[in-house]
PDB file of C-alpha atoms in Angstrom:
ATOM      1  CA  UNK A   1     -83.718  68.296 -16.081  1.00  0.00           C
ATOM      2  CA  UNK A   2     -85.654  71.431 -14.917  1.00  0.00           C
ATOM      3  CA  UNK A   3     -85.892  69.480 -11.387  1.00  0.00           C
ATOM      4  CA  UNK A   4     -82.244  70.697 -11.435  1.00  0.00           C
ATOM      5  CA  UNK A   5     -82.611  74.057 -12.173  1.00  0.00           C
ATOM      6  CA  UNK A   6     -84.835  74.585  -9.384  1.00  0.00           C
ATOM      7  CA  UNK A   7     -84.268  75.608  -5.536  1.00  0.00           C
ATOM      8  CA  UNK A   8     -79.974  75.729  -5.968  1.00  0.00           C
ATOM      9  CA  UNK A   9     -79.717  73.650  -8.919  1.00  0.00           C
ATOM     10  CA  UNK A  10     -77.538  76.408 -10.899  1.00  0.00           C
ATOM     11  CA  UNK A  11     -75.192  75.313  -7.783  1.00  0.00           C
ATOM     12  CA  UNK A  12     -75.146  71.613  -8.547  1.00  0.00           C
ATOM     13  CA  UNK A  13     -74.550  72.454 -12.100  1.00  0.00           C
ATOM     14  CA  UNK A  14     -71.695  75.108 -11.642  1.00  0.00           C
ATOM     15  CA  UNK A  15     -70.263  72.163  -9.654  1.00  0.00           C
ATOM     16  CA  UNK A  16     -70.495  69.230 -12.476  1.00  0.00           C
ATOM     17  CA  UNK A  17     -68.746  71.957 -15.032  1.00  0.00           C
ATOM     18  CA  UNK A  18     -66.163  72.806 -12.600  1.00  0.00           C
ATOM     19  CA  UNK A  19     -65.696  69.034 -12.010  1.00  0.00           C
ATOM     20  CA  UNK A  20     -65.704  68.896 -16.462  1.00  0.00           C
ATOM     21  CA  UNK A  21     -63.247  71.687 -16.268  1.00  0.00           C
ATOM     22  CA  UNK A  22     -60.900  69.665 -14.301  1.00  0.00           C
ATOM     23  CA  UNK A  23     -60.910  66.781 -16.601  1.00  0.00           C
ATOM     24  CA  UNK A  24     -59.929  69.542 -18.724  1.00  0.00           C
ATOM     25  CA  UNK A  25     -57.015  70.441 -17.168  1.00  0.00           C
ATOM     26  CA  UNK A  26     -55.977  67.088 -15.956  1.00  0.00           C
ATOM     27  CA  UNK A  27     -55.723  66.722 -19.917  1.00  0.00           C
ATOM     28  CA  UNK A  28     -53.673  69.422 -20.871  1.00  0.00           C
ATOM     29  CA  UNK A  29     -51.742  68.269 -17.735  1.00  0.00           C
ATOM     30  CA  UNK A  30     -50.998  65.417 -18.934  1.00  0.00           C
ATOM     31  CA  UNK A  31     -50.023  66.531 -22.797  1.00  0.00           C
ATOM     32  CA  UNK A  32     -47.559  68.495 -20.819  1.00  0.00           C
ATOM     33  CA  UNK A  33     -46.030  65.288 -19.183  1.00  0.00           C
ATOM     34  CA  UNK A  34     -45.662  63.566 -22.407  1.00  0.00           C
ATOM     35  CA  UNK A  35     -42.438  62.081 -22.897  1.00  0.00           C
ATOM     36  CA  UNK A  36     -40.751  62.197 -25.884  1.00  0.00           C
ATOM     37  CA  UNK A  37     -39.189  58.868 -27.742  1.00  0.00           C
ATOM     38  CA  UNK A  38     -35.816  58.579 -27.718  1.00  0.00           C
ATOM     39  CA  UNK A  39     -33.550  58.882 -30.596  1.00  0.00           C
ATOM     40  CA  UNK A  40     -31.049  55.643 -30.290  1.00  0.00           C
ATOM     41  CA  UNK A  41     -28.153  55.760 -32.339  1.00  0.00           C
ATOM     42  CA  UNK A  42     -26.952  53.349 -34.412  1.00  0.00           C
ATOM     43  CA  UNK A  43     -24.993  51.371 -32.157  1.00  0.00           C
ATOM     44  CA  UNK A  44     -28.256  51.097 -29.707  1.00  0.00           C
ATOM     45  CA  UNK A  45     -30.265  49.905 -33.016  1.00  0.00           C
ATOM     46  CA  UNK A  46     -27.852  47.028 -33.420  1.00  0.00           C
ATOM     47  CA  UNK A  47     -27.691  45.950 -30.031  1.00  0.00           C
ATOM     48  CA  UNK A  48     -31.389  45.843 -30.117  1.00  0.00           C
ATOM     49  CA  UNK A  49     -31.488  43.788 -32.989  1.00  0.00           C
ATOM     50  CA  UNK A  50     -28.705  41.476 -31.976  1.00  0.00           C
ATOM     51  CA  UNK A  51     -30.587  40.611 -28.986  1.00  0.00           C
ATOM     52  CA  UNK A  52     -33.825  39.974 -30.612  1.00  0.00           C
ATOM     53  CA  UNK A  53     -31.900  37.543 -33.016  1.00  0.00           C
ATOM     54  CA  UNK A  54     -30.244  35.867 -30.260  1.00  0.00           C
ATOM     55  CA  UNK A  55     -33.514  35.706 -28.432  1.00  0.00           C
ATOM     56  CA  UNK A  56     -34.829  34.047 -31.654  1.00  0.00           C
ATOM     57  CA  UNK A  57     -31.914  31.452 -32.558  1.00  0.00           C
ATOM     58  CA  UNK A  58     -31.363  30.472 -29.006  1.00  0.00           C
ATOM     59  CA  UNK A  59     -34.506  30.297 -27.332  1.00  0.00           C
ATOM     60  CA  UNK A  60     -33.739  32.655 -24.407  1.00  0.00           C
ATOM     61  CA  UNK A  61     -36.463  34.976 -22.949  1.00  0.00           C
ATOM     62  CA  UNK A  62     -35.524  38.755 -23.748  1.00  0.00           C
ATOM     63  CA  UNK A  63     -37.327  41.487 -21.414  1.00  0.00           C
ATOM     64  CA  UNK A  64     -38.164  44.458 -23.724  1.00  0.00           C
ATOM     65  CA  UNK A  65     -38.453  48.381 -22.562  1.00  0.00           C
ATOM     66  CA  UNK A  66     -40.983  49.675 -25.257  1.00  0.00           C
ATOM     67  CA  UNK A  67     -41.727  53.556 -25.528  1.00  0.00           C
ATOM     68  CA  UNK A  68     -45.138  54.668 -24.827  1.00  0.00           C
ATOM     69  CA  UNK A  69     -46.468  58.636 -24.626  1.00  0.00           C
ATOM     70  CA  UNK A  70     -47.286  58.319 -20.928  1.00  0.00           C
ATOM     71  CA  UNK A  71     -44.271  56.199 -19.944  1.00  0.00           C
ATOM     72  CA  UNK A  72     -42.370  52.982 -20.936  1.00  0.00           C
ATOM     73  CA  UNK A  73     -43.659  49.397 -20.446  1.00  0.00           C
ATOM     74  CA  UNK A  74     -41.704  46.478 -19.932  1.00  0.00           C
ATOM     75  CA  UNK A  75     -42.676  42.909 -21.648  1.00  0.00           C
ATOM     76  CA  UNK A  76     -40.955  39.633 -20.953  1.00  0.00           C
ATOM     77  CA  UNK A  77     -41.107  36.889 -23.483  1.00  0.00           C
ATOM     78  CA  UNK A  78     -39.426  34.662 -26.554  1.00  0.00           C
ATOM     79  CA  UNK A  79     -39.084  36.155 -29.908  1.00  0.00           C
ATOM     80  CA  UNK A  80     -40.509  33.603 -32.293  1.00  0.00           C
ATOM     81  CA  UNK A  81     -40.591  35.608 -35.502  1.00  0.00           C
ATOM     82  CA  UNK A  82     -38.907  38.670 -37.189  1.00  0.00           C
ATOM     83  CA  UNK A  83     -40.303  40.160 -40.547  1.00  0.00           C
ATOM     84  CA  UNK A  84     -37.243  42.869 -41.258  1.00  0.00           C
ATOM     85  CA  UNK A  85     -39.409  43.946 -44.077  1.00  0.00           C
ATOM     86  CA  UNK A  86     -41.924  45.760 -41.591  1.00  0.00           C
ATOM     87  CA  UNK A  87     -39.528  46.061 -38.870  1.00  0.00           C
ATOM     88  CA  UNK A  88     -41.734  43.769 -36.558  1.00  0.00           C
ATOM     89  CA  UNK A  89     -41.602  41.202 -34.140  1.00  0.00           C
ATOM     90  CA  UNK A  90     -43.769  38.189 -32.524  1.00  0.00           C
ATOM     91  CA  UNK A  91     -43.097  38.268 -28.815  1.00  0.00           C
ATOM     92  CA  UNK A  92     -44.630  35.238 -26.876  1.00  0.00           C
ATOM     93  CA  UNK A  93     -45.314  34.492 -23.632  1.00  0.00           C
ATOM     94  CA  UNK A  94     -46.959  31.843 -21.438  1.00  0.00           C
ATOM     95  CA  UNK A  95     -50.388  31.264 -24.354  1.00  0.00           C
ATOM     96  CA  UNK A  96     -50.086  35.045 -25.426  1.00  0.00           C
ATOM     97  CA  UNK A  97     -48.105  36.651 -28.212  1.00  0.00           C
ATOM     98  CA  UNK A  98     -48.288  40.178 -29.596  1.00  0.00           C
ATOM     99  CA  UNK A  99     -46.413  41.868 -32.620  1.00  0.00           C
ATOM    100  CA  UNK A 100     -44.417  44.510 -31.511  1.00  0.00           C
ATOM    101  CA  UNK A 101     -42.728  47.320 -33.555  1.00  0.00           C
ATOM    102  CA  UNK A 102     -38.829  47.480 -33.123  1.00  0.00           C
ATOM    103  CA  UNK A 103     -38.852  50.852 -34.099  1.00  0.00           C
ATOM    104  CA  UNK A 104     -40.899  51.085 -30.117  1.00  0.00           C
ATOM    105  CA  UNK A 105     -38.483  49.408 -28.487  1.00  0.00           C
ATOM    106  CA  UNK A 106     -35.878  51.563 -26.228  1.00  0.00           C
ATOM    107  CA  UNK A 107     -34.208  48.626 -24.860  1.00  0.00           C
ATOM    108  CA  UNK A 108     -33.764  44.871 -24.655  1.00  0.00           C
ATOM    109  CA  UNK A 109     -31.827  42.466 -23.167  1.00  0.00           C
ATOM    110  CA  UNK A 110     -31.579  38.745 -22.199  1.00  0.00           C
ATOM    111  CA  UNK A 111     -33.123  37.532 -18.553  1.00  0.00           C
TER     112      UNK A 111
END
């Protein structure tokens, strides 16, 4: 460490905070960006829903737009459960499956 400090090392070190005070700002940058969710109304909600049933009685593969802070993400699968109690469902795809939130999802619709 005092290897550093010696013969232009206060250089190198203004260098690694200015570097740290980038991250910084590249943070508060990004909080900036931050999208905010949607509010759907209650027609949207239903729709929703209705598709995730269908996807459910029929078999069909839904694609689902899901909020997220930084931007939305898109998932493709079956819906092979619903639990209305905590608003969640089991998406499935290929060997995967995650439980999803409804209350995350912007949009949905059958492939």
């Amino acid at each position: 460490m005092s290897k550093k400090l010696e013969g232009g090392g206060l250089q190198g070190s203004s260098r690694v905070m200015l570097t740290e005070q980038k991250g910084s700002l590249s943070r508060e940058t990004r909080e900036t960006w931050r999208s905010v969710k949607p509010v759907l109304d209650e027609r949207k909600l239903e729709e929703i829903e209705h598709t995730l049933a269908l996807s459910l009685r029929s078999h069909v593969r839904v694609t689902l737009i899901l909020f997220e802070p930084f931007g939305k993400k898109h998932l493709s699968g079956f819906v092979t459960s619903i639990h209305t109690h905590s608003r969640e469902i089991k998406l499935q795809w290929a060997e995967e499956w995650k439980w999803l939130s409804v209350d995350d999802i912007v949009e949905a619709y059958i492939v």
